[in-house]
CSV table of C-alpha atoms in Angstrom, one decimal:
chain,number,residue,atom,x,y,z
E,1,MET,CA,117.7,110.3,99.3
E,2,ARG,CA,115.8,107.9,102.1
E,3,MET,CA,112.1,107.8,100.2
E,4,LEU,CA,113.3,107.8,96.7
E,5,ALA,CA,114.9,104.4,98.1
E,6,VAL,CA,111.3,103.1,99.4
E,7,LEU,CA,110.0,104.4,96.4
E,8,LEU,CA,112.6,102.5,94.2
E,9,ALA,CA,112.4,99.9,96.3
E,10,LEU,CA,108.6,99.9,96.1
E,11,VAL,CA,108.7,99.7,92.2
E,12,ALA,CA,110.7,96.6,92.5
E,13,LEU,CA,108.9,94.5,94.1
E,14,PRO,CA,110.4,90.9,94.5
E,15,ALA,CA,109.6,87.7,93.2
E,16,SER,CA,106.3,86.5,94.4
E,17,ALA,CA,106.3,84.9,97.9
E,18,ALA,CA,105.8,81.3,99.0
E,19,ILE,CA,101.9,80.0,99.4
E,20,HIS,CA,101.2,78.7,103.3
E,21,LEU,CA,97.4,78.8,104.2
E,22,ASP,CA,97.8,76.1,107.1
E,23,ARG,CA,99.4,80.1,108.6
E,24,LEU,CA,96.0,81.9,108.2
E,25,THR,CA,93.4,82.1,110.6
E,26,LEU,CA,89.8,82.8,109.6
E,27,PRO,CA,87.1,83.1,112.5
E,28,LYS,CA,85.1,79.7,113.1
E,29,GLY,CA,82.9,78.3,109.7
E,30,PHE,CA,85.2,80.1,107.0
E,31,HIS,CA,87.9,78.7,105.1
E,32,ILE,CA,90.3,80.2,102.7
E,33,ALA,CA,91.5,78.7,99.6
E,34,VAL,CA,93.7,79.8,96.7
E,35,TYR,CA,91.3,80.8,93.5
E,36,ALA,CA,94.7,82.1,91.3
E,37,ASP,CA,98.6,81.7,92.2
E,38,GLN,CA,100.1,82.7,89.4
E,39,VAL,CA,99.2,86.2,89.5
E,40,PRO,CA,102.4,88.1,90.5
E,41,ASN,CA,101.8,90.7,92.5
E,42,ALA,CA,98.7,91.2,92.1
E,43,ARG,CA,96.6,94.6,93.4
E,44,GLU,CA,92.8,96.2,92.4
E,45,ILE,CA,90.2,92.9,92.1
E,46,ALA,CA,87.0,94.3,89.7
E,47,ILE,CA,84.3,91.4,88.0
E,48,GLY,CA,83.2,92.0,84.5
E,49,ALA,CA,79.8,91.5,83.8
E,50,LYS,CA,80.3,87.0,83.4
E,51,GLY,CA,82.2,86.6,85.7
E,52,THR,CA,86.2,87.3,84.6
E,53,VAL,CA,88.1,88.3,87.7
E,54,PHE,CA,90.2,91.3,86.6
E,55,VAL,CA,93.5,92.5,88.2
E,56,GLY,CA,95.7,95.0,88.2
E,57,SER,CA,98.9,94.7,89.5
E,58,ASN,CA,102.7,96.2,89.2
E,59,ASP,CA,104.2,93.6,87.9
E,60,ALA,CA,105.8,94.6,83.5
E,61,GLY,CA,102.7,97.1,83.4
E,62,LYS,CA,100.5,93.9,82.7
E,63,VAL,CA,97.1,94.1,83.6
E,64,TYR,CA,95.5,90.1,83.9
E,65,ALA,CA,91.7,88.1,83.2
E,66,LEU,CA,90.9,85.2,84.7
E,67,THR,CA,88.4,82.4,84.7
E,68,ASP,CA,86.9,80.1,86.4
E,69,ARG,CA,85.0,77.7,83.4
E,70,ASN,CA,83.4,75.3,85.4
E,71,GLY,CA,82.3,76.9,88.6
E,72,ASP,CA,84.7,75.2,91.2
E,73,GLY,CA,86.3,78.7,92.8
E,74,VAL,CA,89.1,78.4,91.5
E,75,ALA,CA,90.4,79.7,88.7
E,76,ASP,CA,91.4,77.7,85.9
E,77,GLN,CA,92.7,79.9,82.9
E,78,VAL,CA,95.2,83.0,83.1
E,79,ARG,CA,95.3,85.1,80.4
E,80,VAL,CA,97.6,88.9,80.4
E,81,ILE,CA,95.5,91.3,78.6
E,82,ALA,CA,97.7,94.0,78.9
E,83,SER,CA,101.4,94.9,79.1
E,84,GLY,CA,104.3,97.0,79.0
E,85,LEU,CA,101.4,99.7,81.6
E,86,THR,CA,102.8,102.2,83.9
E,87,LEU,CA,101.6,100.5,87.2
E,88,PRO,CA,98.5,99.8,85.9
E,89,VAL,CA,97.3,98.3,89.8
E,90,GLY,CA,93.5,100.4,89.2
E,91,VAL,CA,91.1,97.7,88.0
E,92,ALA,CA,87.2,99.5,87.6
E,93,PHE,CA,84.8,97.6,84.4
E,94,ARG,CA,81.4,98.8,83.2
E,95,ASN,CA,78.9,98.4,80.8
E,96,GLY,CA,81.0,95.8,79.4
E,97,ASP,CA,84.7,97.7,78.9
E,98,LEU,CA,87.6,97.9,82.5
E,99,TYR,CA,89.1,100.8,82.9
E,100,VAL,CA,92.7,100.7,83.7
E,101,SER,CA,94.7,103.6,85.9
E,102,ALA,CA,98.3,103.8,84.8
E,103,VAL,CA,99.8,106.8,87.1
E,104,SER,CA,99.0,109.2,85.0
E,105,ARG,CA,96.9,108.3,82.0
E,106,ILE,CA,93.6,106.4,82.4
E,107,LEU,CA,92.4,104.2,80.0
E,108,VAL,CA,89.9,101.5,78.6
E,109,LEU,CA,89.7,97.7,77.4
E,110,ARG,CA,87.1,97.7,75.3
E,111,ASP,CA,83.8,94.7,74.9
E,112,ILE,CA,86.8,93.0,77.0
E,113,GLU,CA,84.8,89.5,77.4
E,114,ASN,CA,84.4,89.0,74.3
E,115,HIS,CA,88.0,89.4,73.2
E,116,LEU,CA,90.5,87.9,76.4
E,117,ASP,CA,92.6,85.7,73.8
E,118,ASP,CA,92.4,88.7,71.0
E,119,PRO,CA,92.3,91.9,73.7
E,120,PRO,CA,91.9,95.2,72.2
E,121,ALA,CA,95.1,97.8,72.8
E,122,PRO,CA,93.8,99.9,75.6
E,123,GLN,CA,92.1,103.2,74.7
E,124,LEU,CA,93.1,107.2,76.1
E,125,VAL,CA,90.2,108.0,78.5
E,126,SER,CA,92.1,110.4,80.4
E,127,ASP,CA,95.7,111.9,80.7
E,128,ALA,CA,95.1,114.6,82.7
E,129,PHE,CA,95.7,113.3,85.8
E,130,PRO,CA,99.5,114.1,88.0
E,131,THR,CA,103.0,112.3,86.5
E,132,ALA,CA,104.5,111.8,89.9
E,133,MET,CA,105.4,108.3,90.9
E,134,HIS,CA,105.6,108.7,94.7
E,135,HIS,CA,101.8,107.3,96.1
E,136,GLY,CA,101.2,107.9,92.3
E,137,TRP,CA,99.8,104.0,91.1
E,138,LYS,CA,95.5,104.5,91.5
E,139,PHE,CA,92.4,102.2,93.2
E,140,ILE,CA,89.9,103.2,90.7
E,141,ALA,CA,85.5,102.3,91.1
E,142,PHE,CA,82.5,103.8,89.8
E,143,GLY,CA,80.1,104.8,92.1
E,144,PRO,CA,75.8,104.3,91.9
E,145,ASP,CA,76.4,108.4,90.0
E,146,GLY,CA,78.4,106.2,87.0
E,147,LYS,CA,81.5,108.4,87.6
E,148,LEU,CA,84.2,107.1,87.7
E,149,TYR,CA,86.3,107.8,91.3
E,150,VAL,CA,90.4,109.0,90.4
E,151,PRO,CA,92.7,109.6,93.6
E,152,ILE,CA,95.6,112.2,93.5
E,153,GLY,CA,97.7,110.9,96.6
E,154,ALA,CA,100.6,112.9,98.1
E,155,PRO,CA,103.6,113.1,95.6
E,156,CYS,CA,105.9,113.3,99.2
E,157,ASN,CA,105.6,110.8,102.7
E,158,VAL,CA,104.6,115.4,104.5
E,159,CYS,CA,103.8,118.1,101.8
E,160,ASP,CA,102.3,121.1,101.0
E,161,ARG,CA,100.8,121.1,97.1
E,162,GLY,CA,97.6,123.3,97.8
E,163,LYS,CA,94.6,121.3,96.2
E,164,ALA,CA,97.0,120.1,92.7
E,165,TYR,CA,97.2,116.9,95.4
E,166,ALA,CA,96.1,115.0,98.3
E,167,LYS,CA,93.0,114.1,97.2
E,168,ILE,CA,89.6,112.2,95.3
E,169,THR,CA,88.3,113.1,91.6
E,170,ARG,CA,85.7,111.6,89.1
E,171,MET,CA,85.4,112.0,85.9
E,172,ASN,CA,82.9,110.7,83.2
E,173,ALA,CA,83.4,107.8,81.6
E,174,ASP,CA,84.6,109.5,78.6
E,175,GLY,CA,86.9,112.1,81.1
E,176,SER,CA,84.7,114.7,80.7
E,177,ASP,CA,84.5,116.9,83.3
E,178,LEU,CA,86.7,115.8,85.9
E,179,GLU,CA,86.1,117.7,89.1
E,180,ASP,CA,87.1,117.1,92.7
E,181,VAL,CA,85.2,115.5,95.3
E,182,ALA,CA,87.2,115.2,98.2
E,183,TYR,CA,90.5,117.2,99.6
E,184,GLY,CA,93.4,116.8,102.7
E,185,ILE,CA,93.9,112.3,101.9
E,186,ARG,CA,97.1,112.0,101.4
E,187,ASN,CA,96.8,108.1,99.8
E,188,SER,CA,93.6,106.7,100.0
E,189,VAL,CA,94.0,103.1,97.6
E,190,GLY,CA,91.0,102.4,98.5
E,191,PHE,CA,87.7,103.4,98.3
E,192,ASP,CA,84.1,102.3,98.1
E,193,TRP,CA,79.9,103.3,98.7
E,194,GLN,CA,77.4,102.4,101.3
E,195,PRO,CA,74.9,101.0,100.7
E,196,GLY,CA,71.6,102.6,101.7
E,197,THR,CA,72.6,105.8,101.6
E,198,GLY,CA,75.4,105.5,99.0
E,199,ARG,CA,78.0,107.8,100.2
E,200,LEU,CA,82.0,107.4,99.2
E,201,TRP,CA,83.6,105.6,102.2
E,202,PHE,CA,87.8,105.6,101.7
E,203,THR,CA,90.8,103.9,103.5
E,204,SER,CA,93.7,106.6,103.9
E,205,ASN,CA,97.5,106.0,104.5
E,206,GLY,CA,98.8,108.1,107.7
E,207,ARG,CA,102.1,110.0,106.6
E,208,ASP,CA,105.2,108.2,107.8
E,209,LEU,CA,108.4,109.5,109.9
E,210,MET,CA,106.4,110.1,112.5
E,211,GLY,CA,108.0,107.2,114.9
E,212,ASP,CA,105.9,103.9,115.5
E,213,ASP,CA,103.0,104.6,116.6
E,214,MET,CA,101.8,107.8,114.3
E,215,PRO,CA,99.9,108.7,113.1
E,216,SER,CA,97.1,105.6,112.1
E,217,ASP,CA,95.9,104.8,109.2
E,218,THR,CA,91.8,106.4,108.7
E,219,LEU,CA,89.5,105.0,107.6
E,220,ASN,CA,86.6,108.5,106.7
E,221,GLU,CA,83.0,109.1,105.5
E,222,VAL,CA,82.5,111.7,103.1
E,223,THR,CA,79.1,113.6,103.8
E,224,ARG,CA,79.7,116.7,101.6
E,225,ILE,CA,81.2,117.3,98.5
E,226,GLY,CA,84.8,119.3,98.7
E,227,GLN,CA,85.3,118.2,102.0
E,228,ASP,CA,88.9,118.3,103.8
E,229,PHE,CA,90.3,115.9,105.3
E,230,GLY,CA,93.2,117.7,106.8
E,231,PHE,CA,96.5,116.1,105.5
E,232,PRO,CA,98.8,117.5,105.7
E,233,PHE,CA,98.1,120.2,108.4
E,234,CYS,CA,96.1,117.2,110.6
E,235,HIS,CA,97.0,113.8,110.7
E,236,GLN,CA,94.1,110.3,112.0
E,237,GLY,CA,92.0,113.9,113.1
E,238,ASP,CA,93.9,114.8,116.0
E,239,THR,CA,97.2,115.0,115.7
E,240,LEU,CA,98.5,118.2,114.1
E,241,ASP,CA,101.3,118.2,112.4
E,242,PRO,CA,105.7,118.9,114.1
E,243,GLU,CA,105.8,121.4,110.5
E,244,PHE,CA,103.0,122.6,109.1
E,245,GLY,CA,100.2,121.8,111.6
E,246,LYS,CA,101.9,125.6,113.1
E,247,GLY,CA,98.4,128.2,112.6
E,248,LYS,CA,96.5,124.9,112.3
E,249,ARG,CA,93.9,124.0,114.0
E,250,CYS,CA,92.4,119.5,113.5
E,251,SER,CA,88.8,121.3,114.2
E,252,ASP,CA,88.3,122.5,111.4
E,253,TYR,CA,88.6,119.5,109.5
E,254,ARG,CA,86.4,116.4,109.0
E,255,ALA,CA,87.9,113.7,111.9
E,256,PRO,CA,88.2,109.9,110.5
E,257,ALA,CA,84.9,107.4,111.2
E,258,LEU,CA,87.9,105.1,112.9
E,259,LYS,CA,91.5,105.4,113.3
E,260,LEU,CA,93.4,101.4,111.8
E,261,GLY,CA,96.5,101.5,113.5
E,262,PRO,CA,99.8,103.0,112.6
E,263,HIS,CA,101.2,102.1,109.7
E,264,VAL,CA,99.1,99.3,108.7
E,265,ALA,CA,98.9,100.3,105.0
E,266,SER,CA,95.0,99.6,104.9
E,267,VAL,CA,94.2,99.2,100.8
E,268,GLY,CA,91.9,97.8,99.3
E,269,MET,CA,87.6,98.3,101.0
E,270,ARG,CA,84.4,97.2,99.7
E,271,PHE,CA,80.9,97.4,101.7
E,272,TYR,CA,80.1,93.3,102.1
E,273,THR,CA,76.7,92.9,100.5
E,274,GLY,CA,76.5,89.7,100.2
E,275,HIS,CA,74.4,86.4,101.4
E,276,GLN,CA,77.0,83.9,101.7
E,277,PHE,CA,78.7,85.1,105.3
E,278,PRO,CA,76.6,85.7,108.8
E,279,ALA,CA,74.2,88.0,108.5
E,280,SER,CA,76.6,90.2,111.7
E,281,TYR,CA,79.3,90.7,107.6
E,282,GLY,CA,75.9,93.0,106.3
E,283,GLY,CA,76.7,96.2,106.3
E,284,ALA,CA,79.9,95.6,107.3
E,285,ILE,CA,83.4,97.1,105.1
E,286,LEU,CA,86.1,94.9,104.6
E,287,ILE,CA,89.3,96.4,104.6
E,288,ALA,CA,92.9,94.6,103.1
E,289,GLU,CA,96.0,96.2,105.4
E,290,HIS,CA,99.0,95.5,103.6
E,291,GLY,CA,101.4,95.6,106.5
E,292,SER,CA,104.2,98.9,107.8
E,293,TRP,CA,107.7,99.1,106.2
E,294,ASN,CA,109.6,101.0,108.0
E,295,ARG,CA,107.5,99.9,111.7
E,296,THR,CA,110.1,98.5,115.1
E,297,LYS,CA,107.0,96.5,115.0
E,298,LYS,CA,105.2,95.5,112.1
E,299,SER,CA,101.9,96.1,112.4
E,300,GLY,CA,99.0,95.3,109.4
E,301,TYR,CA,99.3,92.2,107.4
E,302,ARG,CA,95.7,90.9,107.5
E,303,VAL,CA,92.1,91.8,106.7
E,304,MET,CA,89.7,93.5,108.7
E,305,THR,CA,85.3,93.6,109.5
E,306,VAL,CA,84.6,96.9,110.5
E,307,ARG,CA,81.0,96.8,111.2
E,308,LEU,CA,78.8,99.6,111.2
E,309,LYS,CA,75.0,101.1,112.6
E,310,GLY,CA,74.6,104.2,110.3
E,311,ASP,CA,78.2,106.4,110.1
E,312,LYS,CA,78.8,104.8,113.6
E,313,VAL,CA,81.5,102.6,113.7
E,314,LEU,CA,80.7,99.2,116.4
E,315,SER,CA,83.4,96.8,115.8
E,316,TYR,CA,87.1,97.1,114.4
E,317,GLU,CA,87.3,92.0,113.8
E,318,PRO,CA,89.6,90.4,112.3
E,319,LEU,CA,88.5,88.4,109.0
E,320,VAL,CA,92.2,87.2,108.6
E,321,THR,CA,95.1,87.0,109.7
E,322,GLY,CA,98.2,85.6,110.1
E,323,PHE,CA,100.4,86.6,106.9
E,324,MET,CA,103.3,87.1,108.7
E,325,GLN,CA,104.6,85.3,111.7
E,326,ASP,CA,107.9,85.8,113.5
E,327,GLU,CA,107.9,89.8,112.0
E,328,LYS,CA,108.7,88.2,109.1
E,329,ALA,CA,106.0,88.3,106.1
E,330,TRP,CA,105.0,86.1,103.0
E,331,GLY,CA,101.5,87.3,102.3
E,332,ARG,CA,100.4,90.8,101.6
E,333,PRO,CA,96.4,91.3,101.5
E,334,ALA,CA,95.5,93.5,98.5
E,335,ASP,CA,92.1,94.3,97.6
E,336,VAL,CA,89.2,92.6,98.5
E,337,GLN,CA,86.5,92.4,96.0
E,338,MET,CA,83.0,90.0,96.8
E,339,LEU,CA,82.1,87.3,94.0
E,340,PRO,CA,78.2,86.9,92.9
E,341,ASP,CA,77.5,84.2,95.3
E,342,GLY,CA,79.1,86.4,98.4
E,343,SER,CA,82.4,85.0,98.3
E,344,VAL,CA,85.2,87.6,98.7
E,345,LEU,CA,88.8,87.6,96.9
E,346,ILE,CA,91.8,88.8,98.4
E,347,SER,CA,94.4,89.9,96.3
E,348,ASP,CA,97.8,90.0,97.9
E,349,ASP,CA,101.0,91.1,95.5
E,350,LEU,CA,103.5,89.7,98.3
E,351,ALA,CA,102.7,85.8,96.7
E,352,GLY,CA,101.2,86.8,94.1
E,353,ALA,CA,98.0,85.2,95.1
E,354,VAL,CA,94.2,86.1,94.3
E,355,TYR,CA,93.2,83.4,97.5
E,356,ARG,CA,88.9,82.9,97.5
E,357,VAL,CA,87.0,83.4,101.4
E,358,THR,CA,83.8,81.4,102.4
E,359,TYR,CA,81.5,80.5,104.9
E,360,ASP,CA,79.3,77.5,105.1
E,361,GLY,CA,78.4,78.0,109.1
E,362,PRO,CA,75.5,78.1,110.6
E,363,GLY,CA,73.3,81.1,108.7
E,364,ALA,CA,75.3,79.8,105.3
E,365,GLY,CA,73.2,80.7,102.0
E,366,ARG,CA,70.8,83.2,103.8
E,367,LYS,CA,68.2,84.8,101.8
E,368,GLY,CA,67.8,88.9,101.1
E,369,ASP,CA,66.7,90.6,104.1
């Protein structure tokens, strides 16, 4: 019953919180500003071919389109392009079309950027996904193989449902050839492909009710199709589940590349491939950490940078902090997405806003490496 109450609380989110940019801290040379402040429960972000910023949400089933017509770095129009959908958190743009996740269904809005004022009705691409609401909302993205990747979270805090849940799948853009990519993933709400290697990396949320400091959320790399990352038997790569781990060995599963911290709620993540930020950010992973809900002392509520050398983690450092003070949060980062100029957007579903991070310090606007 407790988990059901939590789930209902998450679905019935409160009104947007006030925005306090003055409380945020970024490295020297970085700046953050409001890109749009009329996007209730803003979640995943996708960028259209013409620069439209699409934002999924869980606000009355709405999907938003933000446009910056004069190029000043602030959206001057916010449109609702779909409504009445079931938790349309995930958005992905491809060949003029916007794909939207709606728990059990993947929908598409055709030729959307040419019809923002009179958007088409969503068309069904696939209804092959579970209807379970627990971890049912989905971050989606197209991979370098042209396939749409769709996670299926565990329908529980911790349970064993075989290979029907707790995995990442992929399918063709028309919904055909649905196949499994990786297993043992409790709930991934963010993933991207590493430049150069093309390998899939993803964040995953650890289980609850094992205490304040156990287990950690994780950052993971898929090196082959069909890998198993351990859920529900092994958590954070080294800790057996007190119930489901009996008779299991963590060494039998793929270990995470990095422990992100307990209950930080790691969600949207992207590799930084732009040239506005310093060279040290090239190829780094930016991760939105939505923040804990059941920890004695809150964790997360920040955007982090993970620097890599190949598949080895070099550092794990803050990019934006200050969405929480004195154990009270006014903002909860949900996704990160790069704009063509190399600046980065951050969605905040608590404040109902999208922010834009820019850099004008040494090395800004560097040419391609």
